[in-house]
GROMACS .gro file of C-alpha atoms in nm:
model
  242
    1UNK     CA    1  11.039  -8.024   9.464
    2UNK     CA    2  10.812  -7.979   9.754
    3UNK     CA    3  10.739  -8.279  10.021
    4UNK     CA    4  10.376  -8.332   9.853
    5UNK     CA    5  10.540  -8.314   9.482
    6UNK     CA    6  10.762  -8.590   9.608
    7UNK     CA    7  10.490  -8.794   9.768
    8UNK     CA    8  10.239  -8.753   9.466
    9UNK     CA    9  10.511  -8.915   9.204
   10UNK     CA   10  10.590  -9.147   9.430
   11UNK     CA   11  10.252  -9.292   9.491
   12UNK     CA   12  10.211  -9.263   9.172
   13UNK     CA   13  10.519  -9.465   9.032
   14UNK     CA   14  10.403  -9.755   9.279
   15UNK     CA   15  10.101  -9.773   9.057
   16UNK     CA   16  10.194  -9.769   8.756
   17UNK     CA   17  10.453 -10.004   8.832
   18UNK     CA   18  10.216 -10.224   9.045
   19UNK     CA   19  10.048 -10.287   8.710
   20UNK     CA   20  10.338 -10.360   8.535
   21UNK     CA   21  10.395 -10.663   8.779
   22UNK     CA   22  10.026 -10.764   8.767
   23UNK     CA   23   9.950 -10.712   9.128
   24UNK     CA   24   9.638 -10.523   9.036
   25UNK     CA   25   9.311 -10.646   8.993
   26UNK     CA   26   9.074 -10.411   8.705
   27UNK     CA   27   9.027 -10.109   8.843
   28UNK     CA   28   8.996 -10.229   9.206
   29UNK     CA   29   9.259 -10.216   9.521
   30UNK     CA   30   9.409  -9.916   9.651
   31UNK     CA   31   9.727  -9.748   9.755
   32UNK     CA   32   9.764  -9.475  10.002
   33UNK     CA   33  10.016  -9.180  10.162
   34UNK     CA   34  10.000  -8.963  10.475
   35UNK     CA   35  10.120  -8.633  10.427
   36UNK     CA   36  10.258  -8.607  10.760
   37UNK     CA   37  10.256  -8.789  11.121
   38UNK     CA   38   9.976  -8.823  11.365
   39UNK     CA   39   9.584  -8.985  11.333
   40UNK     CA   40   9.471  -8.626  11.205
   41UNK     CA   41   9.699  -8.610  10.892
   42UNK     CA   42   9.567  -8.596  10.498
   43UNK     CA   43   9.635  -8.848  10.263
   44UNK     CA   44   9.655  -8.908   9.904
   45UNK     CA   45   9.475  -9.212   9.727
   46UNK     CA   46   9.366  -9.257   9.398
   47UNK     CA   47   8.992  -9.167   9.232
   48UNK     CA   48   8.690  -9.474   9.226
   49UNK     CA   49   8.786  -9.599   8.884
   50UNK     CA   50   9.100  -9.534   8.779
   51UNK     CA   51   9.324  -9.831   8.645
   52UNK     CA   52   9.649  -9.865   8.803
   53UNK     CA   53   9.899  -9.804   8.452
   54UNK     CA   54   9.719  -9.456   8.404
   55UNK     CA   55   9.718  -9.305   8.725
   56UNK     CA   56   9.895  -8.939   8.727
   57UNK     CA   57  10.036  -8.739   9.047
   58UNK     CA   58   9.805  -8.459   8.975
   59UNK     CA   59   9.500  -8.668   8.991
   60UNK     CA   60   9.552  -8.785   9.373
   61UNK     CA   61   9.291  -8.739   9.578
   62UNK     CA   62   9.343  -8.565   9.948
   63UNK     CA   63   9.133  -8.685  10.233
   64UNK     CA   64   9.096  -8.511  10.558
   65UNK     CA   65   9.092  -8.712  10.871
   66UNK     CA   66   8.712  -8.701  10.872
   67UNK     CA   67   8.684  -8.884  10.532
   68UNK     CA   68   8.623  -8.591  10.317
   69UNK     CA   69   8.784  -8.532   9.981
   70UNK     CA   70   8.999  -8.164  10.045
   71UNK     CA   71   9.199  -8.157   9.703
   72UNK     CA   72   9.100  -8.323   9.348
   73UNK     CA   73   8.846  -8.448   9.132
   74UNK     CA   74   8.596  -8.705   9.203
   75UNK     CA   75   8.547  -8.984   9.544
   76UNK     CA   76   8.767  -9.289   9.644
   77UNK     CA   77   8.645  -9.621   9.632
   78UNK     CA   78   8.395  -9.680   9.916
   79UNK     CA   79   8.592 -10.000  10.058
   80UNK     CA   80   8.900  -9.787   9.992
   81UNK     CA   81   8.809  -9.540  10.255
   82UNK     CA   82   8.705  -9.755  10.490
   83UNK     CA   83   9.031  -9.947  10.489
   84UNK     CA   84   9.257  -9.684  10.462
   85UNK     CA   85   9.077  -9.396  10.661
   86UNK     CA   86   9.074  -9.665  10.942
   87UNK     CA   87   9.399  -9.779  10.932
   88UNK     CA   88   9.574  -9.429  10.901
   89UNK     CA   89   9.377  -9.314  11.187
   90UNK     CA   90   9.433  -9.603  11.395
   91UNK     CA   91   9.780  -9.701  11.323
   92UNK     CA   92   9.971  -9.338  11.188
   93UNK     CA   93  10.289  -9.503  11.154
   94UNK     CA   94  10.164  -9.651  10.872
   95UNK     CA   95  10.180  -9.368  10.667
   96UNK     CA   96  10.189  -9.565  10.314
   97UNK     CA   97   9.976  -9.870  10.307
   98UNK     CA   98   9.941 -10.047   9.937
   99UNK     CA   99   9.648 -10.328   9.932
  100UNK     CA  100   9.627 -10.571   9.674
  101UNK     CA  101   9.438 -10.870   9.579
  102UNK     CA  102   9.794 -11.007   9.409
  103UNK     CA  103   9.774 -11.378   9.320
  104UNK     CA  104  10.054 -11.551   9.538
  105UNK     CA  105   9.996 -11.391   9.871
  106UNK     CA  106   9.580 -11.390   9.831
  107UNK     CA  107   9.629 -11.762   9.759
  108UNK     CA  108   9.779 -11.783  10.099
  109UNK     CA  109   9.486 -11.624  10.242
  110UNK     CA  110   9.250 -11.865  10.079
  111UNK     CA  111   9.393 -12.157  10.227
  112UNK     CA  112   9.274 -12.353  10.616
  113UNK     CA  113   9.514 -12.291  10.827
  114UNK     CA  114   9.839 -12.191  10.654
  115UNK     CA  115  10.088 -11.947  10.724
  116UNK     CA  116  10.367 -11.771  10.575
  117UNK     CA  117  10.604 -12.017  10.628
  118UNK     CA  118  10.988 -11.951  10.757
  119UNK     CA  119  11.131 -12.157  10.387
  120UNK     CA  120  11.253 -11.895  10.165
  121UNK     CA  121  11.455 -11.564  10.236
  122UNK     CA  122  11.219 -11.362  10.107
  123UNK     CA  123  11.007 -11.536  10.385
  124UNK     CA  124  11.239 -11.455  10.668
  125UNK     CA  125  11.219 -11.086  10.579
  126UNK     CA  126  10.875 -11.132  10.770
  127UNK     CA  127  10.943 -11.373  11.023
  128UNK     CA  128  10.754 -11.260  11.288
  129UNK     CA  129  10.646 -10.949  11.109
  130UNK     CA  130  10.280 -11.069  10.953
  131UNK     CA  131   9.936 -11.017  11.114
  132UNK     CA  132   9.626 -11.207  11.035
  133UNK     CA  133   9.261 -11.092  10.985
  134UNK     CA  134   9.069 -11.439  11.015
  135UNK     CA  135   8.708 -11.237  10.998
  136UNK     CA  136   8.618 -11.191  10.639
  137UNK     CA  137   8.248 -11.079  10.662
  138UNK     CA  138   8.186 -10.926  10.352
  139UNK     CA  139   8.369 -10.594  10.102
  140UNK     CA  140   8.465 -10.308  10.385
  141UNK     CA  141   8.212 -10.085  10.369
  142UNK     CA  142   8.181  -9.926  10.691
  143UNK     CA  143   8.425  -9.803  10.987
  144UNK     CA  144   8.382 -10.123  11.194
  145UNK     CA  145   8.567 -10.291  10.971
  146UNK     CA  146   8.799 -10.119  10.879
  147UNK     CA  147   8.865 -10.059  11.252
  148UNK     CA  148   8.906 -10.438  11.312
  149UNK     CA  149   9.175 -10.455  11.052
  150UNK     CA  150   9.356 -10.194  11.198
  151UNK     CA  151   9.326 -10.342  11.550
  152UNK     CA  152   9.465 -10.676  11.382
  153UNK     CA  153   9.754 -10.483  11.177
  154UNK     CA  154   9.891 -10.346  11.483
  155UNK     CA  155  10.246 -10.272  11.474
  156UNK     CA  156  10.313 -10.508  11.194
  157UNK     CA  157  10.405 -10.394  10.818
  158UNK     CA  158  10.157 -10.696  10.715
  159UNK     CA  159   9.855 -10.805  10.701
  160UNK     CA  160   9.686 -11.093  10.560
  161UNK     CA  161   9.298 -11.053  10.501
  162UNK     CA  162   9.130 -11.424  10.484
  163UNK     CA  163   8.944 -11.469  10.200
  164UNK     CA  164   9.035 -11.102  10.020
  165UNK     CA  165   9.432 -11.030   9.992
  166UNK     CA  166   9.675 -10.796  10.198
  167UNK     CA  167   9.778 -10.481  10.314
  168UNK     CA  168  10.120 -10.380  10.299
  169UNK     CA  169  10.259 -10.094  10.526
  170UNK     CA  170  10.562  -9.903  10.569
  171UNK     CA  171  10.679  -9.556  10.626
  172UNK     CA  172  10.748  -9.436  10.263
  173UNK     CA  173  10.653  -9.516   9.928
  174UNK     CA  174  10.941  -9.712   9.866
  175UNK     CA  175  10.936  -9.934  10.183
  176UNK     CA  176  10.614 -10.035  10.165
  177UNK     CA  177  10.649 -10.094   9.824
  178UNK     CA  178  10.972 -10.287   9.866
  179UNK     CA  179  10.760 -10.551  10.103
  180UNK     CA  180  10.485 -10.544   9.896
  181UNK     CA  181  10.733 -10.696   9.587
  182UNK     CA  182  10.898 -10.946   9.847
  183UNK     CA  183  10.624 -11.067   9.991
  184UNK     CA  184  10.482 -11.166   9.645
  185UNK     CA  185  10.782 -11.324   9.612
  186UNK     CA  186  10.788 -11.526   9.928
  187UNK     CA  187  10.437 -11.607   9.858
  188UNK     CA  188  10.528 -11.776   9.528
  189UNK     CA  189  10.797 -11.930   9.630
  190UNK     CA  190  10.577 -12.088   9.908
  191UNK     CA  191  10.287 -12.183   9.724
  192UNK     CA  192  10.527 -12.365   9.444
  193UNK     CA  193  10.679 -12.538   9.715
  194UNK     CA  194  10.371 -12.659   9.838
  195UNK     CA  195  10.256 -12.784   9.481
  196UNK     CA  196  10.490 -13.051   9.489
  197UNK     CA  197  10.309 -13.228   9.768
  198UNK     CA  198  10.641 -13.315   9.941
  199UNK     CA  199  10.760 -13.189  10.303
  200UNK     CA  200  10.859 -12.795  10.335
  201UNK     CA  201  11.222 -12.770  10.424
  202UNK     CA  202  11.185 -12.443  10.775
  203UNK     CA  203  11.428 -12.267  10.869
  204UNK     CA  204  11.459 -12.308  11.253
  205UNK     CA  205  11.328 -12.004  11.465
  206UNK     CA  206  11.735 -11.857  11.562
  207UNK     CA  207  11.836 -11.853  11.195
  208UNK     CA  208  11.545 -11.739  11.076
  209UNK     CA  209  11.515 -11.425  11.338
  210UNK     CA  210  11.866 -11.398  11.210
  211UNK     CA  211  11.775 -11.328  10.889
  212UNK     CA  212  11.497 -11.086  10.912
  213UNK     CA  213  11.712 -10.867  11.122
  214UNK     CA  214  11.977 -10.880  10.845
  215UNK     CA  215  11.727 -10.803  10.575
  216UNK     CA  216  11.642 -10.509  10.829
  217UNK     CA  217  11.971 -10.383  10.857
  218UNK     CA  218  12.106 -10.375  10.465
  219UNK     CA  219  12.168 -10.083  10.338
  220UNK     CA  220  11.943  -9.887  10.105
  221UNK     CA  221  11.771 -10.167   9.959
  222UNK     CA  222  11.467 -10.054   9.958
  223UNK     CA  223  11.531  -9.678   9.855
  224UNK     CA  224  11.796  -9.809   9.572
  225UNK     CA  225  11.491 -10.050   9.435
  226UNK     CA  226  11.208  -9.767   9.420
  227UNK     CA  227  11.474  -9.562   9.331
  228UNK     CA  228  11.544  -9.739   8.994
  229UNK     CA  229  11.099  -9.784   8.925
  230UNK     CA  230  11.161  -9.417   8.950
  231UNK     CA  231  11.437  -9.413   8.694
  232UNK     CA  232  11.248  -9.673   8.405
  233UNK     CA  233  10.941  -9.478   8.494
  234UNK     CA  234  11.093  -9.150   8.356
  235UNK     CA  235  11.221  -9.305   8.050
  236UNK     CA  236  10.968  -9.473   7.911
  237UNK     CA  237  10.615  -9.338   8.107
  238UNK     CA  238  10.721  -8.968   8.255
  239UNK     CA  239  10.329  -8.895   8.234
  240UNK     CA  240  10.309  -9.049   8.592
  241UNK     CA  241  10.422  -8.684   8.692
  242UNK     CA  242  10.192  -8.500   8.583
   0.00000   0.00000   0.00000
């Protein structure tokens, strides 16, 4: 199986299984792949349109660094290329980034003045690991703004977008697909928490570095979990591959 094989079933197991969790909204967000390193390299995303349980390897689109569609039928999503052209172009060691609007963490986003807090380890897998955007002005649709959100992702495998959802990053499929599941996660835990009305319990700053560096260093976790979405995937839905 060639590397681009590979990365088209990959990208496209994280959608279909992305809609299997609900983390999709219709037929909008948007998951991308760099082909290779560097601020010049193609990537794959999916068509304007297509619902997240149906998309198929062969149907990813490849963008050159300049925007334009080199392989595949049809145009990505106009905020989609701002976004992600930006962000692979401004940040290439983000070579997969997978943006939702998912309910838990986009509730966070909503909120005055809230954080991710340190109360749950699935939180402490991104203690100190999570970027905000604060300067919602409207759906991306040009290369300023998709610039400022790469400025504010930085070096960080998060970011939250005020008033819209996040962007997940990593440097394979399964990474950034891994976060994108925990932080969900962390995100309900945190807003159940907080629907009780009584005091978060945090985990003080030593234990909770202590944790995310643990989560860090255990073994395989996230290539065993993407590894088994493969696995169900080719069971039940093999058309993913094709």
């Amino acid at each position: 199986m060639g590397d681009e094989t590979r990365a088209r079933e990959d990208l496209a197991a994280a959608f279909r299984w992305a809609a299997r969790l609900g983390l999709n909204e219709a037929v909008s967000n948007h998951f991308s792949l760099a082909l290779c390193d560097g601020p010049e390299a193609p990537f794959l995303i999916q068509p304007s349109g297509r619902h997240f349980s149906r998309v198929r390897a062969s149907e990813l689109l490849k963008i050159g660094p300049e925007g334009g569609v080199l392989a595949g039928d049809g145009q990505p999503d106009p905020t989609a290329l701002h976004i992600h052209g930006s962000i692979h172009r401004g940040v290439p060691a983000a070579r997969c980034m997978l943006h939702t609007h998912m309910p838990y963490a986009t509730a966070l986003t909503c909120l005055q003045g809230v954080d991710l807090e340190p109360i749950s380890q699935n939180a402490l897998r991104f203690y100190e690991r999570v970027a905000w955007d604060e300067d919602f002005g409207g759906m991306a649709l040009d290369d300023d703004e998709g610039a400022r959100l790469a400025r504010a992702l930085a070096d960080k495998p998060v970011l939250f977008m005020g008033n819209h959802g996040v962007t997940v990053a990593g440097r394979d499929v399964a990474e950034a697909f891994d976060r994108l599941y925990f932080l969900e996660k962390a995100c309900e835990a945190q807003v159940l928490a907080m629907s009780t009305g009584r005091e978060l319990r945090r985990v003080d700053p030593a234990t909770a570095r202590l944790t995310r560096d643990q989560w860090e260093a255990y073994p395989d976790g996230p290539e065993n979990h993407f590894a088994e979405i493969r696995a169900i995937l080719d069971e039940d839905s093999p058309g993913y591959r094709d």
